[in-house]
Coordinates of C-alpha atoms and ligand atoms in Angstrom, one line a residue:
X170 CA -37.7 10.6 -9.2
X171 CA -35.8 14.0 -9.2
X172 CA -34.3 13.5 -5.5
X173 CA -33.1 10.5 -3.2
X174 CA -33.4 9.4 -0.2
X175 CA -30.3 9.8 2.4
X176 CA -29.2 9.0 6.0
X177 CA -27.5 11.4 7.5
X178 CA -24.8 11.2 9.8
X179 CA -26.9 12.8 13.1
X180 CA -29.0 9.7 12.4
X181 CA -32.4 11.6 10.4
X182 CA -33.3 11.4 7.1
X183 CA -33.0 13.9 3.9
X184 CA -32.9 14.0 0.4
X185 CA -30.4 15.0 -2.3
X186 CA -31.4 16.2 -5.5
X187 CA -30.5 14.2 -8.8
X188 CA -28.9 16.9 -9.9
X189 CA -26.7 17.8 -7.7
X190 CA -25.7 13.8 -7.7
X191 CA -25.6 14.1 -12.2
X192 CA -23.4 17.4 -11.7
X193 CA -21.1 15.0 -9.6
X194 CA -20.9 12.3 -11.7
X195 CA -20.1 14.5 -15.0
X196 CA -17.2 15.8 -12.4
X197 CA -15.7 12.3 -11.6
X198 CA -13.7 9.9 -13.7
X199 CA -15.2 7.1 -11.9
X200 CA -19.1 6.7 -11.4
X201 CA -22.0 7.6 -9.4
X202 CA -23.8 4.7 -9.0
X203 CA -27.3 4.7 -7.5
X204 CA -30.0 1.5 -7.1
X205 CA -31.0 0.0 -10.0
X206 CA -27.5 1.2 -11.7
X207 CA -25.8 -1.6 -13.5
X208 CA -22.7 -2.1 -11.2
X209 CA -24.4 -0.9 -8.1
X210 CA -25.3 -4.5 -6.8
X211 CA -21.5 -5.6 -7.3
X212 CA -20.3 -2.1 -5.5
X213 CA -22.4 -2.0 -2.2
X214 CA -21.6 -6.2 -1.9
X215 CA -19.3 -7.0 1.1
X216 CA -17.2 -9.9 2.3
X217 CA -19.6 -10.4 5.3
X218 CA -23.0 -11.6 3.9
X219 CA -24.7 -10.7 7.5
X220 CA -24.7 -7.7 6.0
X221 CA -27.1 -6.2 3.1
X222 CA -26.5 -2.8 3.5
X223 CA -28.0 -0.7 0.4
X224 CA -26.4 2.9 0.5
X225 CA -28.8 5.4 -1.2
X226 CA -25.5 6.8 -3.3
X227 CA -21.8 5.1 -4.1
X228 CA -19.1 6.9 -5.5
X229 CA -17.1 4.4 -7.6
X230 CA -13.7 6.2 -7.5
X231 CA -11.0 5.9 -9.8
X232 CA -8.3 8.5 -8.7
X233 CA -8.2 10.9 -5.4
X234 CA -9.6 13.7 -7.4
X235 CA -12.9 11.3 -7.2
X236 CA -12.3 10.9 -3.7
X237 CA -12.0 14.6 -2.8
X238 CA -15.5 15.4 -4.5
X239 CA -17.0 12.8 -3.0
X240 CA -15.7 13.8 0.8
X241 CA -16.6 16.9 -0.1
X242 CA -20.4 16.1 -1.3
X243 CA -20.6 14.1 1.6
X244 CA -20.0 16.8 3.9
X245 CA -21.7 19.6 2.1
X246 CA -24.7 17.2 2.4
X247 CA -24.4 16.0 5.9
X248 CA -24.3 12.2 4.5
X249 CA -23.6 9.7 6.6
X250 CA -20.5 8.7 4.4
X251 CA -18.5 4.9 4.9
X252 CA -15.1 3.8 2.7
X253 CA -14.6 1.0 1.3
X254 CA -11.1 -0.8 0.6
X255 CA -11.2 -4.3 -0.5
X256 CA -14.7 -4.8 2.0
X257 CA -13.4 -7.5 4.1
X258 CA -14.5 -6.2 7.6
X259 CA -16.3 -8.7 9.2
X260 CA -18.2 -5.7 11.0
X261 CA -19.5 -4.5 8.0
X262 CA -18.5 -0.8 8.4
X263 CA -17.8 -0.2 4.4
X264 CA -21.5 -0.3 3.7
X265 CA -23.1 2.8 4.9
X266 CA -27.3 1.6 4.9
X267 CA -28.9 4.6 3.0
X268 CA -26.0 6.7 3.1
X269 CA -22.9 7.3 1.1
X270 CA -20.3 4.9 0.1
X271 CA -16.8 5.9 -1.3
X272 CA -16.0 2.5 -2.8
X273 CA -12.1 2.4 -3.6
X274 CA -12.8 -0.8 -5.2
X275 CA -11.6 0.3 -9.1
X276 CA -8.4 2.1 -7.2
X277 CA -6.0 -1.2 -7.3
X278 CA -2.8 -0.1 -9.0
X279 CA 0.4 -1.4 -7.2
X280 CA 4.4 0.0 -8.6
X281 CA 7.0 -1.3 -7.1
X282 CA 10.5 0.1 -7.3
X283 CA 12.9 -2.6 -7.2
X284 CA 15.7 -0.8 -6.6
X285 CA 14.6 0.9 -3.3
X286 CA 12.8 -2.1 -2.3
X287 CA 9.2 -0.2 -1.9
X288 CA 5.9 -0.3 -3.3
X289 CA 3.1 2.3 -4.2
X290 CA -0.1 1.0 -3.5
X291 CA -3.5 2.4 -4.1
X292 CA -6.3 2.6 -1.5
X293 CA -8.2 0.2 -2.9
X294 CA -6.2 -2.5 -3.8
X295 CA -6.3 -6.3 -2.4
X296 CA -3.2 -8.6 -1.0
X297 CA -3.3 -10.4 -4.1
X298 CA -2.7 -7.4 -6.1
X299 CA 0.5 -6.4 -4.0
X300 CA 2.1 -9.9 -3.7
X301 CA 1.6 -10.3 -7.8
X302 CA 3.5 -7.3 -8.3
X303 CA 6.0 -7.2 -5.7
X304 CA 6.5 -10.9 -6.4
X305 CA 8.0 -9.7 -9.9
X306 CA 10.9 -8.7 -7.4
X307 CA 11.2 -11.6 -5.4
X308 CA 9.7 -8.9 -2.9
X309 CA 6.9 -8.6 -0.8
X310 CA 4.9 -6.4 2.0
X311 CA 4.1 -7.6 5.1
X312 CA 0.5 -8.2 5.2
X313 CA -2.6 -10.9 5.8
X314 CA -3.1 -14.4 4.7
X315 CA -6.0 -14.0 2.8
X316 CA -5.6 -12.9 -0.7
X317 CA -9.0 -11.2 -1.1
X318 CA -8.0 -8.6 1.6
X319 CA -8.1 -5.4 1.1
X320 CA -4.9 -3.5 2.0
X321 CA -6.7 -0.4 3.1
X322 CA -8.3 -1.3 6.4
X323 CA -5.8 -4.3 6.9
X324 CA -2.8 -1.7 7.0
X325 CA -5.0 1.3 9.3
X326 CA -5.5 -1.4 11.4
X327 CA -2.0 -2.9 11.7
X328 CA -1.5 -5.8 9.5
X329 CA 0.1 -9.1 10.2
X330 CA 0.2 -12.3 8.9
X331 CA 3.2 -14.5 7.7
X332 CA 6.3 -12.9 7.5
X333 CA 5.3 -10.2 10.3
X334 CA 6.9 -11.7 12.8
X335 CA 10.7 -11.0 10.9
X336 CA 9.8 -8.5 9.1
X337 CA 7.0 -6.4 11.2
X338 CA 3.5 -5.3 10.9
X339 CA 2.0 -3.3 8.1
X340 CA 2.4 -0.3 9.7
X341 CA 5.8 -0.6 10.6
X342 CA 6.5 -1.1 6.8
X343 CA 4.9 1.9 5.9
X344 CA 6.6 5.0 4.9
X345 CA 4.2 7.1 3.7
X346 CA 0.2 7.9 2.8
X347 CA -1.7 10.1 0.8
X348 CA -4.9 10.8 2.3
X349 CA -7.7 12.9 1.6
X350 CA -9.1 14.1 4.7
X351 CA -12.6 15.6 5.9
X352 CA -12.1 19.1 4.9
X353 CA -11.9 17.7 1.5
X354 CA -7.4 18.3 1.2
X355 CA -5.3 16.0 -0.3
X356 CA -2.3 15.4 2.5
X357 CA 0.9 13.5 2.8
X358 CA 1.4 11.7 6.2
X359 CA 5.1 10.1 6.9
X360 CA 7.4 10.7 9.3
X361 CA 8.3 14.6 8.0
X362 CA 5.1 15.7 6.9
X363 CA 1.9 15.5 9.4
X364 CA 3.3 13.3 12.1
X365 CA 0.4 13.1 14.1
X366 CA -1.6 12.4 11.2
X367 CA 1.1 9.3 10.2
X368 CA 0.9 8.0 13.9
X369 CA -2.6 7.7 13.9
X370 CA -3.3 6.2 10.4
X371 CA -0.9 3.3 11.6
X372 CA -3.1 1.4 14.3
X373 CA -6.5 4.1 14.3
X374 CA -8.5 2.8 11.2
X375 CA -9.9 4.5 9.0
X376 CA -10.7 7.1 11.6
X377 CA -8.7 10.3 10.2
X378 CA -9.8 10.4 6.4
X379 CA -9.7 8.0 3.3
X380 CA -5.8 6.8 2.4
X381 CA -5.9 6.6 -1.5
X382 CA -2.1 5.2 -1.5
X383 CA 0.2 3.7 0.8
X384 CA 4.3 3.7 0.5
X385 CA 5.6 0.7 1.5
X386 CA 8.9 -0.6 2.5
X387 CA 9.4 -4.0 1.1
X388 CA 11.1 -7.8 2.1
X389 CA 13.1 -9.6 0.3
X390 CA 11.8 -13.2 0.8
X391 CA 12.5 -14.3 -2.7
X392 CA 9.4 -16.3 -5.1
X393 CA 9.3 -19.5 -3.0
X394 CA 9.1 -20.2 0.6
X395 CA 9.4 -23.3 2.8
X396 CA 6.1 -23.8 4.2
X397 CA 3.4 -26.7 4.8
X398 CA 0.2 -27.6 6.5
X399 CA 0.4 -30.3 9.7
X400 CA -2.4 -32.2 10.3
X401 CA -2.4 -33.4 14.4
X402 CA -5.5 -35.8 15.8
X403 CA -7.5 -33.5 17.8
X404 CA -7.6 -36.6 20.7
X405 CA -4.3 -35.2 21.4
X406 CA -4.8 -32.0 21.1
X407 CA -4.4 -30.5 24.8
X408 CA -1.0 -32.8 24.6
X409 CA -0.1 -30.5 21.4
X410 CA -1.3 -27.1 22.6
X411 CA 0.6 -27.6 26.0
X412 CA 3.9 -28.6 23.3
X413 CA 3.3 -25.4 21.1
X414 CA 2.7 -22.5 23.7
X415 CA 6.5 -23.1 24.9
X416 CA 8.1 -24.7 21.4
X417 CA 6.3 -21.4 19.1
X418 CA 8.4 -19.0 21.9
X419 CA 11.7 -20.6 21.6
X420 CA 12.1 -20.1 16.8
X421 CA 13.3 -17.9 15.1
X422 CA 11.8 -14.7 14.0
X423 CA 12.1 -16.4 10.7
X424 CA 9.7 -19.4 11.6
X425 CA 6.0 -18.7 11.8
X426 CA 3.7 -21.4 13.5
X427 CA 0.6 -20.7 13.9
X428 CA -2.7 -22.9 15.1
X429 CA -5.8 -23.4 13.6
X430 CA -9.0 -26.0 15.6
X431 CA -11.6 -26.7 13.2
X432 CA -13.6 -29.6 11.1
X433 CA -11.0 -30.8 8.7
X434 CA -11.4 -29.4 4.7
X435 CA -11.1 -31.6 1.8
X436 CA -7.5 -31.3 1.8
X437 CA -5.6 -33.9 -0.9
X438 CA -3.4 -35.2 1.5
X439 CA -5.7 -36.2 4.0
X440 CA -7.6 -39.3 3.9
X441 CA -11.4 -39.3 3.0
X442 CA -12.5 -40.5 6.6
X443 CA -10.3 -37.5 8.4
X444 CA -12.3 -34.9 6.3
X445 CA -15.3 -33.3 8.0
X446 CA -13.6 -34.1 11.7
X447 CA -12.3 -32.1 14.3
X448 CA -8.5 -31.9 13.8
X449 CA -6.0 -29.1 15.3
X450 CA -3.7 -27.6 11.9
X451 CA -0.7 -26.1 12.3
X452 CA 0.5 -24.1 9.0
X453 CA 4.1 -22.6 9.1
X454 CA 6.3 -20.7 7.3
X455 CA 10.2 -20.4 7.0
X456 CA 12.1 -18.1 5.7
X457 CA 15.2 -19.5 5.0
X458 CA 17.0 -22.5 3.8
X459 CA 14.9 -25.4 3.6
X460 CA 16.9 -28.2 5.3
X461 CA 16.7 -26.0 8.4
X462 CA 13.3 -25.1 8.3
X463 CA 12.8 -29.1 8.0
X464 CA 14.9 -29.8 11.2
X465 CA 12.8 -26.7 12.8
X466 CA 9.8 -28.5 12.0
X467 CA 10.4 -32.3 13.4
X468 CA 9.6 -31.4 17.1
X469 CA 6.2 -30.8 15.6
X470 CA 5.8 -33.2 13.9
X471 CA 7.0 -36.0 16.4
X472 CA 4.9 -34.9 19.3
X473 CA 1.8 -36.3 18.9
X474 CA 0.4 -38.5 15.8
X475 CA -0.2 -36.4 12.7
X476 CA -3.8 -37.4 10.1
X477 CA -1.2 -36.1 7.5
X478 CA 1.3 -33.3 6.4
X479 CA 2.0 -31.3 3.6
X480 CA 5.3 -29.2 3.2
X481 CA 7.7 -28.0 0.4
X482 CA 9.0 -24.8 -1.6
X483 CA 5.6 -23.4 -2.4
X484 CA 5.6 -20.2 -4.7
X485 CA 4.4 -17.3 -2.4
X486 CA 1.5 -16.0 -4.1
X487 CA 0.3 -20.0 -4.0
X488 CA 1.1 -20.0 -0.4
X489 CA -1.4 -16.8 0.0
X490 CA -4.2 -17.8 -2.1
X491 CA -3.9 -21.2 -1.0
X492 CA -6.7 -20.7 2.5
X493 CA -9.0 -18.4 0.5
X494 CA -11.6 -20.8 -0.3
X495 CA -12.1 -21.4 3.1
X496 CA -13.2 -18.2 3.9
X497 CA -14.6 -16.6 0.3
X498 CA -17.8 -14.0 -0.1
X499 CA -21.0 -14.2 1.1
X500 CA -21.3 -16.6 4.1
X501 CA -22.5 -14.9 7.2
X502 CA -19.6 -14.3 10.0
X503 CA -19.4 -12.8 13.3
X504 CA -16.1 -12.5 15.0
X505 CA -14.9 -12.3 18.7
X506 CA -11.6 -12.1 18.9
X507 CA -8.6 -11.1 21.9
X508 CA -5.2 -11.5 22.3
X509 CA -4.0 -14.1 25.1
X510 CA -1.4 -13.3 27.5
X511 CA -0.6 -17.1 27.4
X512 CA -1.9 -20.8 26.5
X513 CA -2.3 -21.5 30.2
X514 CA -3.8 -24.9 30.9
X515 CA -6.6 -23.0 31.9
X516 CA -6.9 -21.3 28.7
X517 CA -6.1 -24.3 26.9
X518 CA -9.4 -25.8 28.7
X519 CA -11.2 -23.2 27.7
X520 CA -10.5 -23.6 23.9
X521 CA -11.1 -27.5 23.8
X522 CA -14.7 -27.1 25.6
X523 CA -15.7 -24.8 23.0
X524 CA -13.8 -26.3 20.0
X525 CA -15.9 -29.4 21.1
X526 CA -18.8 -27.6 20.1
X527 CA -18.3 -25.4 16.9
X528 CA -21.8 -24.7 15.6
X529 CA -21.1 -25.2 12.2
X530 CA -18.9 -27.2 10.2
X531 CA -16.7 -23.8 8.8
X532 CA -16.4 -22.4 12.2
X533 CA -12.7 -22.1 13.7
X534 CA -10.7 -21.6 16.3
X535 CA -7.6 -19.1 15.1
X536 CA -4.4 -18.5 17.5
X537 CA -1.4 -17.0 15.4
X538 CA 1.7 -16.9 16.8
X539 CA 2.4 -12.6 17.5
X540 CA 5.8 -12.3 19.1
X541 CA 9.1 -11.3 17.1
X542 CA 9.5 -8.1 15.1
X543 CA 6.6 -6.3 16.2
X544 CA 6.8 -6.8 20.1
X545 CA 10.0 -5.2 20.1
X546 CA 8.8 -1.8 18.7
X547 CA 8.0 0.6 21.2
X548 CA 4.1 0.6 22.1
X549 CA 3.4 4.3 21.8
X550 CA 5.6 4.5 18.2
X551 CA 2.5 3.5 16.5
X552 CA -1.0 3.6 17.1
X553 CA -1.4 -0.5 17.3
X554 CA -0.7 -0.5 21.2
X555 CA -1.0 -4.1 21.8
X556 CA 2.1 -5.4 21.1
X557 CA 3.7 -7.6 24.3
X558 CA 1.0 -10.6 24.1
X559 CA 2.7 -13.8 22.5
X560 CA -0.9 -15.0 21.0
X561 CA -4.1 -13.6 19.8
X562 CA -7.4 -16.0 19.8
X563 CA -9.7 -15.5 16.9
X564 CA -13.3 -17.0 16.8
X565 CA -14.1 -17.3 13.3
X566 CA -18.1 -17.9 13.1
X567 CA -19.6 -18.7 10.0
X568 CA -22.6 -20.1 8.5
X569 CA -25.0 -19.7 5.9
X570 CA -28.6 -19.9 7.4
X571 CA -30.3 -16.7 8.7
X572 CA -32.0 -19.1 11.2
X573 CA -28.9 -20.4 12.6
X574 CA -27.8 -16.4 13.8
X575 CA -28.6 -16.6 17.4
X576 CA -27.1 -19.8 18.1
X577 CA -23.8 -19.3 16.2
X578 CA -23.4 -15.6 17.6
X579 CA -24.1 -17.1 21.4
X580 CA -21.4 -19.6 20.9
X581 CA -18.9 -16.8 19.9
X582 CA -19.9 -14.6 22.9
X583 CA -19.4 -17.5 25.4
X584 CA -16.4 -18.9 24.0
X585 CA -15.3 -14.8 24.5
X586 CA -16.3 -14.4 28.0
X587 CA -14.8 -17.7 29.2
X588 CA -11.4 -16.4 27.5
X589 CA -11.4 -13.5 29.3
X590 CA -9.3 -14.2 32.1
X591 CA -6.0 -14.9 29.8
X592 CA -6.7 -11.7 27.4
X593 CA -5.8 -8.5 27.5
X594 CA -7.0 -6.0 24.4
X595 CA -7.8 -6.8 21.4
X596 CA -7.1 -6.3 17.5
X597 CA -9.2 -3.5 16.1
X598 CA -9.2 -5.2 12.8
X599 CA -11.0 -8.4 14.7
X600 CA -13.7 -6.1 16.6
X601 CA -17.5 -7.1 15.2
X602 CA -19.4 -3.5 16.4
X603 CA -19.2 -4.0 20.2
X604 CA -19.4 -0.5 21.4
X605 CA -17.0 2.4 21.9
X606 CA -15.5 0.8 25.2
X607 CA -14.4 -2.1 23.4
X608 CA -13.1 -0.2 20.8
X609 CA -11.0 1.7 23.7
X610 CA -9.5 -1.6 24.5
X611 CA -7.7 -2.3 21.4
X612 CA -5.4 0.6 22.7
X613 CA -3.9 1.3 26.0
X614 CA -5.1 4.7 27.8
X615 CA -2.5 6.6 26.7
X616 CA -2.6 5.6 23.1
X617 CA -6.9 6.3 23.4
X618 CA -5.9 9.9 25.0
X619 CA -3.6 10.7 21.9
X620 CA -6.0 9.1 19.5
X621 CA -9.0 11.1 20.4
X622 CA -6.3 14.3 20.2
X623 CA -5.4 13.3 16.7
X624 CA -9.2 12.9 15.7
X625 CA -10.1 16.0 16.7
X626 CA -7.6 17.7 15.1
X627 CA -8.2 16.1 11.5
X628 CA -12.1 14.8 11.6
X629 CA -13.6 17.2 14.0
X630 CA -17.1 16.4 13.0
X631 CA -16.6 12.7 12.9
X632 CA -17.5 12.7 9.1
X633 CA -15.2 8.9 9.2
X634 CA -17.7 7.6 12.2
X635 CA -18.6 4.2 10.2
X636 CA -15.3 2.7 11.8
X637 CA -14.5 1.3 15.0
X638 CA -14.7 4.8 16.0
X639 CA -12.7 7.1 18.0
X640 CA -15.3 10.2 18.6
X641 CA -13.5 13.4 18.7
Ligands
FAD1058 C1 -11.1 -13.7 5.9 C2 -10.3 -12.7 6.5 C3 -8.9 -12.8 6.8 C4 -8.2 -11.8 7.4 N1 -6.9 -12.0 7.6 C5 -6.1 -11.0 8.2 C6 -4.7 -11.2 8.4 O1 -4.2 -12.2 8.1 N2 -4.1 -10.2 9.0 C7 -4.7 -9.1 9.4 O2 -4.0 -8.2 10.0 N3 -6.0 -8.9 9.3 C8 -6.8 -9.8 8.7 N4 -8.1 -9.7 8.5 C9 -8.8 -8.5 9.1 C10 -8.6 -7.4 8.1 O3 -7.4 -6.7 8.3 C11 -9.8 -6.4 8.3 O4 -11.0 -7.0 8.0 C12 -9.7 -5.2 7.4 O5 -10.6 -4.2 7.8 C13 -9.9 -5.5 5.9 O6 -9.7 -4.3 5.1 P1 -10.6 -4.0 3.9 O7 -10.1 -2.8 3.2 O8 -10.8 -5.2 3.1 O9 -11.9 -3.7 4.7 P2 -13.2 -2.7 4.4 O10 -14.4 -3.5 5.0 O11 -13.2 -2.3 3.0 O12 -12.8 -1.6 5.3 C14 -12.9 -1.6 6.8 C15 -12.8 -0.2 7.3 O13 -11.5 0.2 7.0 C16 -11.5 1.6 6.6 N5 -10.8 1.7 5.3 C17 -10.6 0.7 4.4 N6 -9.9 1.1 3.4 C18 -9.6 2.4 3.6 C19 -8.9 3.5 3.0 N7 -8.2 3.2 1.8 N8 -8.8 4.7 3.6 C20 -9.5 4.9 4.7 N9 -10.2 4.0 5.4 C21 -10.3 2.8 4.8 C22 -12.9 2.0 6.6 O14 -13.1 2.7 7.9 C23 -13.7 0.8 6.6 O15 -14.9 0.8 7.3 C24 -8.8 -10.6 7.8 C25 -10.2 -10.5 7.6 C26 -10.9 -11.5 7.0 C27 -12.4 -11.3 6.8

């Protein structure tokens, strides 16, 4: 074999000599990896096991100078080119199929200065990574729930998860980028240097070029925070959802309640016979004194009868590894997801009918709680527009079975059109690959105009198009 066989990014096929790929490899720190290549299997794997994408060449990066050749040779080349962070989307986009990968996945240093409260984080590094480090500080970014994560696509796409609602999104945290973009420089984005650039990268994806480290502004939430896991009888579930749409509104910034409708896990405090049934969970988080985050917490627990409860001071990096089994490598997913513009009994009706029928047993029904910090930043200050709407639905799919595709990916679709009526947008970072209208609605119009303005300006060629993508 002295060439190999490549995608490009009009959509034919080419070849690349072995050569030209060697002569790039001597040139990078980190490897070119190619099939058959020891790590290649564990490089091209994704979170999503729907996929099996096998791109024809990865560059295994270990610093940006790796990442500028590789942009670079992907360009020269014509490649159809795809990045990936930590390889969590559950569209699949970090696997390019017979093109180019830049995998950031050996880019995972995190260095937090304590004394300014912020933390350097490279393009490839997972939440797990972050809260370790920042934890050493009793600090920590605002980010997902999911440990696994990979900060890079969580933050293009906005970020939220626990503390988000005091503290803000990812990308309200974030002070700073390098990114290499597709003419191959090496750029800073904040709010002196490349302001377009900065807006974009803060909602757009990974749509403008590859981010190999973001400058975050830290919280102080200290090591340990009051949270726990509610258990409520999913026979009374309407009677709860109708209690949380209003009680969720009326907390703090500081409280986080959020609602999850699924088949009950194997959790310790639950007894045998409840695991394996329908049950509605409601995790929360408080960040404050515990006796008050208790007294927060009654109304909940008094409103309908609970299976069980869990709650206490629980170490934060416990509390964020705590839901990744649920969700770990290699099951097949598809997600529809929107964000609600209320839990109106209607809607509410809407959820139950199709909780009632969950294909599989670890398929769920997600609605965070959104309002807080974020909704009162201004919607055109970033590029993650949707910011008034109080909840967000997520339909988790997930199976294991090839054969059970079509069924599991028609419940999802249904459950999404039935929604419809009490959404408005949606969360790029939820989007499966539903065309470029959808991808228009996770922005308002005047966000898409500036967006397309910002694209063309940095990726004129749309070398980033494996993204929920903005064409230029
Ligand atoms: C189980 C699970 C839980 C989740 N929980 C949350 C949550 O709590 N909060 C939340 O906000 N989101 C959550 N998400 C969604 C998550 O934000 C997205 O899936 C996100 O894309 C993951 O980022 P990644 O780097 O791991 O993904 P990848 O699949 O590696 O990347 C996705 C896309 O992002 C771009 N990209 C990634 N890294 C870079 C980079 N460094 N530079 C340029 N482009 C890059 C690329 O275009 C790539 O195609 C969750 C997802 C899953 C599967």
């Amino acid at each position: 074999m002295d060439s190999v066989n490549v995608q490009t990014a009009d959509g034919s096929r080419s070849t690349v000599d072995l050569t030209a790929i060697d002569a790039l490899d001597a040139n990078a720190k980190g490897r070119i990896l190619l099939a058959g290549d020891q790590e290649y299997e564990s490089s091209r794997k994704i979170w999503n096991g729907f996929f099996d994408r096998k791109p024809s060449i990865i560059a295994r990066c270990m610093e940006s100078g790796d990442v500028v050749k590789a942009v670079k040779f992907a360009r020269d080349n014509s490649l159809l080119l795809s990045v990936k962070g930590g390889g969590h989307n559950s569209a699949g986009t970090a696997a390019a199929e017979d093109g180019m990968m830049v995998d950031l996945s050996l880019m995972r240093q995190v260095t937090v200065d304590g004394r300014k409260k912020t933390a350097r984080v490279e393009g490839g590094a997972l939440l797990s990574d972050v809260d370790f480090e920042t934890q050493q500080h009793g600090l920590a970014v605002s980010a997902g729930i999911i440990s696994h994560t990979g900060v890079g696509g969580l933050t293009l796409g906005g970020g939220f998860g626990w503390i988000s609602r005091k503290h803000g999104l990812s990308v309200d945290n974030l002070i700073s980028a390098e990114v290499v973009t597709a003419d191959g420089r090496k750029v800073t984005a904040s709010a002196e240097q490349n302001q377009d650039l900065f807006w974009g990268i803060r909602g757009g994806g990974g749509n403008f070029g590859i981010v190999t480290s973001f400058e975050f502004q830290c919280a102080q939430i200290g090591t340990e925070v009051f949270s726990g896991l509610i258990v409520k009888k999913f026979a009374d579930a309407r009677k709860y959802m109708q209690f949380h749409r209003d009680f969720v509104r009326g907390l703090p910034d500081e409280m986080t309640v959020w609602m999850v409708v699924r088949h009950a896990p194997p959790l310790p405090f639950l007894n045998e016979a409840v695991h394996g049934s329908m049950v509605v969970i409601v995790p929360f988080v408080w960040l404050g004194e515990k006796d008050k985050g208790e007294e927060l917490v009654k109304p909940i627990r008094s409103i309908t009868a609970s299976h069980g409860e869990a709650m206490g001071m629980n170490p934060w990096v416990n509390w964020q590894s705590g839901f990744d089994g649920l969700v770990e490598h290699g099951a097949r997913n598809y997600w529809k997801s929107h964000h609600l513009t209320d839990l109106s009994d209607g809607c509410i009706d809407a959820i139950l009918e199709f909780a009632s029928k969950l294909p599989t047993d670890e398929c769920e029904v997600f609605i965070p709680h959104m309002e807080g910090v974020p909704g009162r930043v201004s919607e055109t200050r970033t590029a993650f527009a949707h910011r008034r709407t109080p909840f967000l639905l997520n339909i988790h799919t997930r199976w294991r079975k090839a054969s059970d595709d079509e069924k599991c990916i028609r419940w999802a679709k249904d459950f999404h059109d039935r929604t419809q009526p009490f959404a408005k947008g949606v969360y790029v970072n939820f989007l499966s690959q539903e065309g470029e209208d959808r991808v228009k609605e996770a922005y308002t119009p005047e966000v898409w105009e500036r967006l397309v303005a910002v694209k063309k300006k940095w990726d004129p060629t749309n070398l980033f198009r494996l993204n929920q993508n903005i064409r230029p």
